[in-house]
Coordinates of C-alpha atoms in Angstrom, one line a residue:
Chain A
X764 CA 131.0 92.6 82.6
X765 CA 133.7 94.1 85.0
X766 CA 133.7 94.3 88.7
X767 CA 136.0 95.9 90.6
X768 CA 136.6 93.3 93.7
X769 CA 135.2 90.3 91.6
X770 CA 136.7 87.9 88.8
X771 CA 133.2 86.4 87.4
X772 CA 131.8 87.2 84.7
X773 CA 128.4 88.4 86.0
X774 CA 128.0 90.8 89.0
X775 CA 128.7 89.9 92.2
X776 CA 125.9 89.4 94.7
X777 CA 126.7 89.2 98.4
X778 CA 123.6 88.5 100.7
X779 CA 125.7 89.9 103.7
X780 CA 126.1 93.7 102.4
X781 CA 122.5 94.4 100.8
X782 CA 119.8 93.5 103.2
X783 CA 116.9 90.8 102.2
X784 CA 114.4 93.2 103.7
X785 CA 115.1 95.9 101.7
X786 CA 114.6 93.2 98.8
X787 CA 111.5 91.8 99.7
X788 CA 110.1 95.7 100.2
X789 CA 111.5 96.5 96.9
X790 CA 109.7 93.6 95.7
X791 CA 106.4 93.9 97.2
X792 CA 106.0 97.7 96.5
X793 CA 106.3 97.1 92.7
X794 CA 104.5 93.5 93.5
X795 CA 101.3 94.9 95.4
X796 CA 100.3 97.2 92.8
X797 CA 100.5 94.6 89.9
X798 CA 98.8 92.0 91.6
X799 CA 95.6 94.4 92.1
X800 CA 96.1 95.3 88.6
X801 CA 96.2 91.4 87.3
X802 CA 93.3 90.6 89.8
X803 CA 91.0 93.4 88.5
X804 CA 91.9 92.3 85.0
X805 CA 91.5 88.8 86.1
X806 CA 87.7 89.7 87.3
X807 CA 87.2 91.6 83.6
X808 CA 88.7 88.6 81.7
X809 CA 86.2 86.4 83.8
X810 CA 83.2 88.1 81.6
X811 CA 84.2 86.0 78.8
X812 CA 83.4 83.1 80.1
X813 CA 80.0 84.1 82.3
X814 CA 79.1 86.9 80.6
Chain B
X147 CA 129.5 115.4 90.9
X148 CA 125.7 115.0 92.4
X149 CA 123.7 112.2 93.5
X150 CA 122.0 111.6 89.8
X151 CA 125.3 111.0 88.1
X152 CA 126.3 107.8 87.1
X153 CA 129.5 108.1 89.0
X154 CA 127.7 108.6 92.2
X155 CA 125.4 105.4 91.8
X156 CA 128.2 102.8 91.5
X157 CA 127.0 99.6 93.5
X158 CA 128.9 98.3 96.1
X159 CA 130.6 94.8 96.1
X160 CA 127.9 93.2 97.6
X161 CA 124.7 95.4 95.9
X162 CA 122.6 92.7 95.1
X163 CA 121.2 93.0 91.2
X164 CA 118.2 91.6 92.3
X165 CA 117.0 95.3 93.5
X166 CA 117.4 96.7 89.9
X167 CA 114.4 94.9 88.3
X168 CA 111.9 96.3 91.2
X169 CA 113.8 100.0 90.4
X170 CA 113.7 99.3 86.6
X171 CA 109.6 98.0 87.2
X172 CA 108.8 101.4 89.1
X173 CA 109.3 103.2 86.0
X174 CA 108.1 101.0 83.8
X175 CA 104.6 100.3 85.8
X176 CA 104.4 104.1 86.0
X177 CA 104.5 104.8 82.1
X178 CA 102.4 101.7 81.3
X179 CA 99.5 103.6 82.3
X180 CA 99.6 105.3 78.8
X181 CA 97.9 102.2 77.3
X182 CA 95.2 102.6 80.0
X183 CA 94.0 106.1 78.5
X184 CA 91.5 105.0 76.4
X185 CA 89.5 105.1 80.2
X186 CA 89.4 108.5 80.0
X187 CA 88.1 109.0 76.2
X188 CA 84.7 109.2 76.8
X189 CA 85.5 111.9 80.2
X190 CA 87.5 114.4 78.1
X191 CA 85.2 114.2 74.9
X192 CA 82.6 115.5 76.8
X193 CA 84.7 117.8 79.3
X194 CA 85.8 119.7 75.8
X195 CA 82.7 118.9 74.2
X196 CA 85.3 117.3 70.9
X197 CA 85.2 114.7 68.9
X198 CA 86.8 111.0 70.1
X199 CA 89.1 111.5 67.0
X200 CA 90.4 114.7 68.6
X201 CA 91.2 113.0 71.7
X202 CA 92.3 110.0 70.0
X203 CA 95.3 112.5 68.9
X204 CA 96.5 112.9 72.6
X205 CA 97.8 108.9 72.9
X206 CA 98.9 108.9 69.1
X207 CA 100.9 112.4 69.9
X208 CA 102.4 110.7 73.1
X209 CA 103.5 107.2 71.3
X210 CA 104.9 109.0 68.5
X211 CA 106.9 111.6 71.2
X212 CA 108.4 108.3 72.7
X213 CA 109.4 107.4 69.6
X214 CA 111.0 110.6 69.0
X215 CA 112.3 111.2 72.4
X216 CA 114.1 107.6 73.0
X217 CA 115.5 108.1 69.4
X218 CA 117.0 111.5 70.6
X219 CA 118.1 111.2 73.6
X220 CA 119.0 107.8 73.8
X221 CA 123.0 108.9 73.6
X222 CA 122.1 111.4 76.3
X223 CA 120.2 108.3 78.3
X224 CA 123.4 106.0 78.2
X225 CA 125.7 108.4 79.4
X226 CA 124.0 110.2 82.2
X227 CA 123.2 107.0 83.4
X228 CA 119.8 105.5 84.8
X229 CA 119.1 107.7 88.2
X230 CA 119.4 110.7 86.4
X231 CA 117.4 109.7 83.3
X232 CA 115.1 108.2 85.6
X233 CA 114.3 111.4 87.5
X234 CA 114.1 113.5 84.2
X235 CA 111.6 111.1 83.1
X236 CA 109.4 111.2 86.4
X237 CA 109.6 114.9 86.0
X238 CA 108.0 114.8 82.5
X239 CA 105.7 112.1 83.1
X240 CA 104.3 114.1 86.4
X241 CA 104.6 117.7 84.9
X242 CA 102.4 115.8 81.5
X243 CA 100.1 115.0 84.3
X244 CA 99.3 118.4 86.0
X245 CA 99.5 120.5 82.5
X246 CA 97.0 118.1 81.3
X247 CA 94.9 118.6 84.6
X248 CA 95.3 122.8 84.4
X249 CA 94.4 121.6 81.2
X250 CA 90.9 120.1 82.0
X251 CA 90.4 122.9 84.6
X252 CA 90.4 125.5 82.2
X253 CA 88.9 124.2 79.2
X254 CA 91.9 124.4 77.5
X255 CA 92.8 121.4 75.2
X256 CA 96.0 122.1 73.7
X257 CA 97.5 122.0 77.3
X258 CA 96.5 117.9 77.1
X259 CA 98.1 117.7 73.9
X260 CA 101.3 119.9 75.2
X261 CA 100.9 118.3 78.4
X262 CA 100.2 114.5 77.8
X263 CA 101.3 114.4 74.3
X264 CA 104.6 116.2 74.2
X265 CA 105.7 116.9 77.7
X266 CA 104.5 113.6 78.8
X267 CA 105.6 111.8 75.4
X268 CA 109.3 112.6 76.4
X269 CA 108.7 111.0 80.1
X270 CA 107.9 107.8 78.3
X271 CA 110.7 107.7 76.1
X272 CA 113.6 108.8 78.5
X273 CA 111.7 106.4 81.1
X274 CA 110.8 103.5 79.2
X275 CA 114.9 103.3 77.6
X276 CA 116.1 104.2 81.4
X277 CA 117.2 101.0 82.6
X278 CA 117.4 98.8 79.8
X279 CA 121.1 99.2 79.2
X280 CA 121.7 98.8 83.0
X281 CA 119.7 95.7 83.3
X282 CA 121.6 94.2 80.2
X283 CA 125.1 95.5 82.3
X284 CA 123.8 93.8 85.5
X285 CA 122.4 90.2 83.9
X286 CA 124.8 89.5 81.1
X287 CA 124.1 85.8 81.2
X288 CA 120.3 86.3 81.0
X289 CA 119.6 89.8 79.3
X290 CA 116.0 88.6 77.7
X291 CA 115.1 87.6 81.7
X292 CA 116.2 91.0 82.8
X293 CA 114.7 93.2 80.1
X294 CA 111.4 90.7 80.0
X295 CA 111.0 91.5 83.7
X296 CA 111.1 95.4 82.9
X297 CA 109.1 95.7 79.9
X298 CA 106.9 93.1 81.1
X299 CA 105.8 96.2 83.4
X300 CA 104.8 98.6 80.5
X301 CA 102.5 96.1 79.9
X302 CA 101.4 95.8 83.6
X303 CA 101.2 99.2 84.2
X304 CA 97.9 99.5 81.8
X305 CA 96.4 97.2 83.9
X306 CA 97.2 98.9 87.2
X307 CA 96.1 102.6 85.8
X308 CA 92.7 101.4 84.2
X309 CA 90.7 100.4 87.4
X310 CA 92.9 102.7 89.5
X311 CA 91.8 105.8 87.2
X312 CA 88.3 104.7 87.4
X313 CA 88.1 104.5 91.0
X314 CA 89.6 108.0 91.4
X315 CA 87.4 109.5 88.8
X316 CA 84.3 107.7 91.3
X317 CA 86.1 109.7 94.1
X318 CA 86.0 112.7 93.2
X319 CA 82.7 112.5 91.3
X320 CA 80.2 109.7 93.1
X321 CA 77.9 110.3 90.0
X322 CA 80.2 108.3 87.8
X323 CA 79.8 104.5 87.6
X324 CA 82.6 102.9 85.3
X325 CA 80.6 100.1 84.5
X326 CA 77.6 101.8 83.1
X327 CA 77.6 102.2 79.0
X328 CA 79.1 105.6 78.2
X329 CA 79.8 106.9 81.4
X330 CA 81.5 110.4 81.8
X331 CA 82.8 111.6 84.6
X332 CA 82.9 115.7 85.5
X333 CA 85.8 117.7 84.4
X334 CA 86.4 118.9 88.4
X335 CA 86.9 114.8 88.8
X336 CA 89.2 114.7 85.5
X337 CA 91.2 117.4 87.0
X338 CA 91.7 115.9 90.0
X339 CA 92.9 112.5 89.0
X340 CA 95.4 113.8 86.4
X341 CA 96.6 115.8 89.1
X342 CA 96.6 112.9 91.5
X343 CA 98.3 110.5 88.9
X344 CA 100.6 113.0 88.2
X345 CA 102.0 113.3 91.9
X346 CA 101.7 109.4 92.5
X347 CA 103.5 108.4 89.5
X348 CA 106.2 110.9 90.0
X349 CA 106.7 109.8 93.7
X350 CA 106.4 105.4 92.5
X351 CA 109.0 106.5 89.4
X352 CA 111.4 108.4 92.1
X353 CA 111.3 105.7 94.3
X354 CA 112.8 103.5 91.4
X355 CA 115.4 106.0 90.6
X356 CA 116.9 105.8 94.0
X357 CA 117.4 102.2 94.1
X358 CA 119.2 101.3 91.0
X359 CA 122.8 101.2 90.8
X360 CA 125.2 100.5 87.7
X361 CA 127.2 97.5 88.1
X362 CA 130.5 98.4 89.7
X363 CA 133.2 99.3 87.0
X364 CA 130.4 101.0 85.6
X365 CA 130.8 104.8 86.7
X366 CA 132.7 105.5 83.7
X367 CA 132.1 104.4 80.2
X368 CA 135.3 105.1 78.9
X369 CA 136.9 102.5 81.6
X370 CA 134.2 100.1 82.1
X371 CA 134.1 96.6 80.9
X372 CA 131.6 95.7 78.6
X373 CA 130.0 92.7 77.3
X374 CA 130.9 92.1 73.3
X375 CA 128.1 91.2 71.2
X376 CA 127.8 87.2 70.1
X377 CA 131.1 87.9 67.2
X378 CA 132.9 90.3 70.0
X379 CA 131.6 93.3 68.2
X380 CA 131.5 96.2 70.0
X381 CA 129.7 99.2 68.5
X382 CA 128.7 102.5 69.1
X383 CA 125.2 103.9 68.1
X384 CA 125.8 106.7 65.2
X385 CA 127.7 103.7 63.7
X386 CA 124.7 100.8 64.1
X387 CA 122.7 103.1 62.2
X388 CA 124.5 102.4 59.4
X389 CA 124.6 98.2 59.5
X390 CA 122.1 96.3 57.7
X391 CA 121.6 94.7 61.0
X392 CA 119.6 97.4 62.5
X393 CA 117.8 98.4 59.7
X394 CA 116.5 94.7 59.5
X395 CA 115.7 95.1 63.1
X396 CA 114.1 97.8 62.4
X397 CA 111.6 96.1 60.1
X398 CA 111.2 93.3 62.4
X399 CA 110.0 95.0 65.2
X400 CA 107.9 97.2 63.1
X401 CA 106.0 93.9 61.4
X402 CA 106.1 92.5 64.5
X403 CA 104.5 95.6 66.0
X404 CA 101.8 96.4 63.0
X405 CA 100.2 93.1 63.0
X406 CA 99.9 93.0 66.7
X407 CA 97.9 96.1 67.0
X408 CA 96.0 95.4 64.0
X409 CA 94.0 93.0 66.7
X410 CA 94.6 95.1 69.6
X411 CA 93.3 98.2 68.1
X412 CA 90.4 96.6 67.3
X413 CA 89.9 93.9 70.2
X414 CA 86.5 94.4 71.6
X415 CA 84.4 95.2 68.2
X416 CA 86.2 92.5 66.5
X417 CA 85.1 89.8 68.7
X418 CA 81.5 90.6 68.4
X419 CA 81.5 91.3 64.9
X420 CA 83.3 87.6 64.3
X421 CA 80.3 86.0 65.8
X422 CA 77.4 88.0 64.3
X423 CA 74.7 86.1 63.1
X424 CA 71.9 88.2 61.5
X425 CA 72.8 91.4 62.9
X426 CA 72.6 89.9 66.0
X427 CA 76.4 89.0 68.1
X428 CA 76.2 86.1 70.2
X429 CA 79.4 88.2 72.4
X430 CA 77.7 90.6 75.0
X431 CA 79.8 93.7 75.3
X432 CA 80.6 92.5 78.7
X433 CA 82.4 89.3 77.2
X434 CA 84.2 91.6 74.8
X435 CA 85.1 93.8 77.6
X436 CA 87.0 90.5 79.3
X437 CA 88.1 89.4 75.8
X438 CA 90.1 93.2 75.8
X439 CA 91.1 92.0 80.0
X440 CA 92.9 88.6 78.8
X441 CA 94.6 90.2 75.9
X442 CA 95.9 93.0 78.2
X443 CA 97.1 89.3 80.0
X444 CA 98.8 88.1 77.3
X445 CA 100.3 90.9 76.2
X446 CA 102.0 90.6 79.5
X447 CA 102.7 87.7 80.2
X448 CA 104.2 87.3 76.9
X449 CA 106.9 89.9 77.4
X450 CA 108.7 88.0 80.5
X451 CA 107.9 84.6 79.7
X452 CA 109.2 84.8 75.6
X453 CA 111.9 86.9 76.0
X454 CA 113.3 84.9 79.2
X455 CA 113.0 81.7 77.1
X456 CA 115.2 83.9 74.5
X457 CA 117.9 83.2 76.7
X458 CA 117.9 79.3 76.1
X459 CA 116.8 78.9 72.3
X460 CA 118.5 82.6 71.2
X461 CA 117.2 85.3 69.8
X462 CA 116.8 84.8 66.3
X463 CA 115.0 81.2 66.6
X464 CA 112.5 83.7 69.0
X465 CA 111.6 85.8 66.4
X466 CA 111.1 82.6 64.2
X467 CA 108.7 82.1 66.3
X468 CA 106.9 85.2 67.0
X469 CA 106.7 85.7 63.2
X470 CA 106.4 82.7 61.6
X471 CA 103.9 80.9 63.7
X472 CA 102.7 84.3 64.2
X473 CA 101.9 84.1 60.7
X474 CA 100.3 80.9 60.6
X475 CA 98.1 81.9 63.1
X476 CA 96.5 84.9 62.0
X477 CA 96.0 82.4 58.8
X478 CA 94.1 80.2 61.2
X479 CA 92.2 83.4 62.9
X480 CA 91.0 84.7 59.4
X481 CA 90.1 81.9 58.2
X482 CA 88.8 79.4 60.9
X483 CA 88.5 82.3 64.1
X484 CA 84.2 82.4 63.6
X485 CA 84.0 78.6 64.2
X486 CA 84.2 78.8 68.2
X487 CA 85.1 81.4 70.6
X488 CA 87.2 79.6 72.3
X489 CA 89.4 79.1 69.0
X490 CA 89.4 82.9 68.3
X491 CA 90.5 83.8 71.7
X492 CA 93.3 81.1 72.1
X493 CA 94.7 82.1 69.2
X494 CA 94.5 85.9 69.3
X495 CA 96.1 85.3 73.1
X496 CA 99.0 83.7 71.3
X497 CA 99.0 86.4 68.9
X498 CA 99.6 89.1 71.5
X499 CA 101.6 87.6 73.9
X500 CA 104.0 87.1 70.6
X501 CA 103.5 91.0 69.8
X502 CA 104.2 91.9 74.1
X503 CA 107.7 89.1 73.5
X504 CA 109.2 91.3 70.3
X505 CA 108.9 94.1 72.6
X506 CA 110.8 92.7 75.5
X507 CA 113.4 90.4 73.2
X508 CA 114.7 93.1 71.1
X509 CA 117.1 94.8 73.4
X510 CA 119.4 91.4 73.9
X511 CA 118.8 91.2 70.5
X512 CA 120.7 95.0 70.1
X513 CA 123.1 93.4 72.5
X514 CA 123.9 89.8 70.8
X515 CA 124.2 91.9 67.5
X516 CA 126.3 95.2 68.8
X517 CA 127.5 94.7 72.7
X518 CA 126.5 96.8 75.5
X519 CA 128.9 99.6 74.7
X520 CA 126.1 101.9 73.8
X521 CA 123.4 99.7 73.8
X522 CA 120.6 101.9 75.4
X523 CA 121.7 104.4 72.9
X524 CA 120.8 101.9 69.5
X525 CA 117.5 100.5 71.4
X526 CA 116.1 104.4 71.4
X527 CA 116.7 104.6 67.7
X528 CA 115.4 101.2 67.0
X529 CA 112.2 102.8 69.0
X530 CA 111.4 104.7 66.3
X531 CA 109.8 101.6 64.8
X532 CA 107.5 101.2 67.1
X533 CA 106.3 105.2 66.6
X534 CA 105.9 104.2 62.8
X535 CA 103.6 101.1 63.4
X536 CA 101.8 103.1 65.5
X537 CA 100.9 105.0 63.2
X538 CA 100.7 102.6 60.3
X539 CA 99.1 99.5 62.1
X540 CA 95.5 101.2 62.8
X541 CA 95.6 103.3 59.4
X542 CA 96.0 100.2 57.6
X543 CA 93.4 98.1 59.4
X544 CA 91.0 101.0 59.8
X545 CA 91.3 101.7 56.0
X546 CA 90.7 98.1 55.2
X547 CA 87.4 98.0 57.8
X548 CA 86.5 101.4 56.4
X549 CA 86.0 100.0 52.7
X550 CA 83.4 97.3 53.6
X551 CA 81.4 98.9 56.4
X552 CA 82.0 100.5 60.2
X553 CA 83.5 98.2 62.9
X554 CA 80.3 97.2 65.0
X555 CA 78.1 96.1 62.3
X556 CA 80.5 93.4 60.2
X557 CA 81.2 90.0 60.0
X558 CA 83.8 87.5 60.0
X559 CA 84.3 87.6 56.1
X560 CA 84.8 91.7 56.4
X561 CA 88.3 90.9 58.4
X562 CA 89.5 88.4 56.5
X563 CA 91.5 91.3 53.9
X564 CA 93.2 93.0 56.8
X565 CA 94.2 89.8 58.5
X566 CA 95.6 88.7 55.3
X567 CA 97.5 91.6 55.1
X568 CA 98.7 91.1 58.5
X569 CA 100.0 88.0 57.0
X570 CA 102.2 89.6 54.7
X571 CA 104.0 92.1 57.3
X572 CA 104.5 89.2 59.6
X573 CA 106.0 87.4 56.2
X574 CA 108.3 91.0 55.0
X575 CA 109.0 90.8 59.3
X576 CA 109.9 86.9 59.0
X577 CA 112.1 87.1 56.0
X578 CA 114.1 90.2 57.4
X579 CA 114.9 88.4 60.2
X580 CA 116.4 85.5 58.6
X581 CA 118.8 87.4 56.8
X582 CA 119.9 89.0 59.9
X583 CA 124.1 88.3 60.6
X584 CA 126.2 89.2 62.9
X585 CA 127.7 92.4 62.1
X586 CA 131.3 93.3 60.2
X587 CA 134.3 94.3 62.0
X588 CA 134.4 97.2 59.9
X589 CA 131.7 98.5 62.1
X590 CA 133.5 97.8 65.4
X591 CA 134.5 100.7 67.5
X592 CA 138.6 99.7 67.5
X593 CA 139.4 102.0 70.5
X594 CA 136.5 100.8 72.4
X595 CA 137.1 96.9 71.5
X596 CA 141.0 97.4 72.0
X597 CA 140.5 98.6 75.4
X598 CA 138.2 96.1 76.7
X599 CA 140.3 93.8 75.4
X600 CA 142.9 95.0 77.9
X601 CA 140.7 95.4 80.6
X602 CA 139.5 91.9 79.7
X603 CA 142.9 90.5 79.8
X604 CA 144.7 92.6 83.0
X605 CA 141.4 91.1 85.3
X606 CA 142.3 87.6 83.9
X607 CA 146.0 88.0 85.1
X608 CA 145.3 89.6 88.0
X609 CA 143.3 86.6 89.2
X610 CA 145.7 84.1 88.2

């Protein structure tokens, strides 16, 4: 794996250029809608048990 | 050079690669839906007053499209890079939406199978390859985690589209009720939510497209660095083709495939039928309905958390795993699976989450065996598999089923021959993976692995 400022052999990952907001957005936007999509699955599954 | 080229979406030093699996999931989530269209079967049947078998064409036309398409254009894929396959894909996955809902609109149903089938077909196979190669590129030291996190939301994405379609298709038409028997919505309400879909997915998969980034080095293949497969082989696609090591891949992921879907193809009939005592199933169709819910779970589930452990045991021990106890329990299923529910759905969850795990394991698989010169490229081919097993993994188990009686009306005993023949792919699938090696220099691309070796060795000195 090459990196043009960096020796290692993965990527490098500096906290200080790429914000932790935009992360944690990044994250929930994909996040939100599977988390409705395992709860409502969740509910169905729960018919196997009660139903 | 324009925004989508690869050049143009070199990260930064400090881009962190922890925004590429959200990106990569954005697509991913977005094509899932695919598996979710069995929702609208009963809808369109009625809207073009069809048979389900014609309908039933539209998701076997659009899996056997991705096939085609990632097979195709994989080359194209890795070299343009993954913002600008990434926004070709949205534009065939949302353009497959709105044909299919002019489609609807005007009673015209070879628009859903140009639509959904062909035009959307392509989305999923530029979009589901998209950023597979980059994720390997970005986590070289955990490849299954990366691609597991990905693929893991083709799996997701069914479970997002199913209730979301429903609750659109209740929108636009308040005389639907999802819940009730052989509901069908109007073909105004169809029309709407492919149309809807169609703009929402394009916006989600855009989104994606924006954030991802190719390592840095990475703007140019011809200069990058990449990472050498486990024997430092280095090989380009047209030349994989031609290895025994891809061909045995190839029937791996194709056992691997077929036996999975002979259960999922058949989840919710099966599990009645397996406890039917005098005509009578003890399963209400309710309980099936949450038997299909916790498969969909598995299936999952089974693609990040498998092909993240991949990373520790390797990959071929994996695929020990996913086959041969794979194998041994589908033995148990068809042989033991009446005696409780609770045994039948343990170990058709297992099953499943071992069919989601070859899914998601097979790309570091392509890269342990070939290195991530033109990685993306050999995954699309290898694709091609999984259009073949989904073809032959429901023709096989519905011609089985078909010779004693319809699904719906059978009984444990009627399975048992097409579980035992899921047995024996999972045993062809086992033995081809244990005669997989790692592949001959004579297949190694020497310009490629000469150059890297350079590269390799002018960063070394320049960090002395």
């Amino acid at each position: 794996m090459s990196t043009d400022a960096d020796t290692s052999s993965a990527p490098t990952t500096d906290p200080a250029t790429t914000s932790p907001l935009l992360i944690a957005l990044a994250w929930l936007l994909v996040g939100i809608p599977l988390a409705y999509g395992l709860w409502q699955t969740l509910v169905k599954a729960s018919a196997l048990f009660t139903g | 050079m324009s925004l989508l080229d690869k050049q143009a979406i070199v990260a930064g030093p400090g881009y962190s690669r922890w925004l590429i699996p959200p990106a990569a999931l954005a697509v991913h989530l977005s094509i899932g839906q695919v598996y979710a269209f069995s929702v609208f079967k009963n809808s369109l049947v009625a809207s073009f007053d069809t048979s389900l078998t014609a309908i039933g064409w539209v998701f076997s036309l659009s899996i056997v499209m991705l096939g085609l398409s990632a097979a195709v254009l994989g080359t194209w894929v890795e070299r343009s890079g993954p913002r600008k396959a990434m926004v070709a894909a949205a534009a065939c996955w949302g353009t497959g939406f709105l044909v299919s809902s002019a489609g609807i609109a005007t009673g015209q149903l070879w628009l859903l199978y140009l639509g959904y089938g062909v035009i959307g077909g392509i989305g999923l196979g530029i979009g589901y390859i998209s950023p597979v190669s980059t994720l390997i590129k970005w986590f070289p030291d955990r490849p299954g985690l990366a691609t597991g996190m990905a693929i893991m939301g083709f799996g997701g994405g069914a479970l997002i589209a199913a209730p979301l379609s429903n609750r659109l298709l209740a929108l636009y038409d308040p005389g639907f009720v999802a819940t009730e028997p052989g509901a069908v919505a109007s073909s105004s309400a169809l029309a709407q939510t492919f149309l809807t879909l169609g703009i929402v997915y394009t916006l989600f998969m855009l989104v994606g497209a924006a954030l991802v980034r190719v390592p840095p080095g990475h703007g140019d293949d011809t200069t990058a660095e990449h990472s050498p497969g486990s024997n430092g082989a280095l090989v380009r696609a047209s030349e994989a083709i031609r290895t025994p090591q891809f061909w045995l891949l190839w029937v791996v992921l194709f056992c691997n495939v077929t036996a999975g879907i002979g259960i999922l193809e058949q989840a919710a009939p099966m599990i009645q039928d397996f406890f039917r005592d005098n005509g009578e199933s003890s399963v209400s169709a309710a309980a099936a309905a949450g038997f299909v819910g916790v498969l969909s779970l598995a299936n999952m589930l089974g693609r990040f958390v498998w092909s993240s452990l991949s990373d520790r045991v390797g990959r071929r021990p994996i695929y020990v795993m996913y086959l041969g106890v794979g194998l041994v329990l589908y033995l148990l299923l068809a042989l033991f699976g009446s005696t409780s529910t609770l045994v039948f759905v343990s170990l058709a969850a297992v099953i499943i989450s071992f069919y989601g795990g070859g899914f998601a394991t097979v790309p570091a698989y392509l890269k342990d065996l070939f290195g991530t010169l033109e990685v993306g490229a050999i995954h699309g081919r290898l694709l091609t598999a999984w259009a073949a097993a989904g073809v032959a993994g429901p023709l096989i188990v519905n011609g089985i089923l078909d010779s004693v009686g319809e699904p719906g009306n059978l009984v444990a005993a009627d399975y048992r021959p097409a579980l035992l023949t899921m047995v024996g792919v999972l045993a062809v699938g086992f033995v081809a993976n244990l005669l997989i090696r790692p592949v001959d220099e004579s297949h190694f691309d020497d310009e490629a692995h000469a150059d890297n070796q350079k590269r390799i060795t002018t960063r070394m000195e320049a960090t002395r």
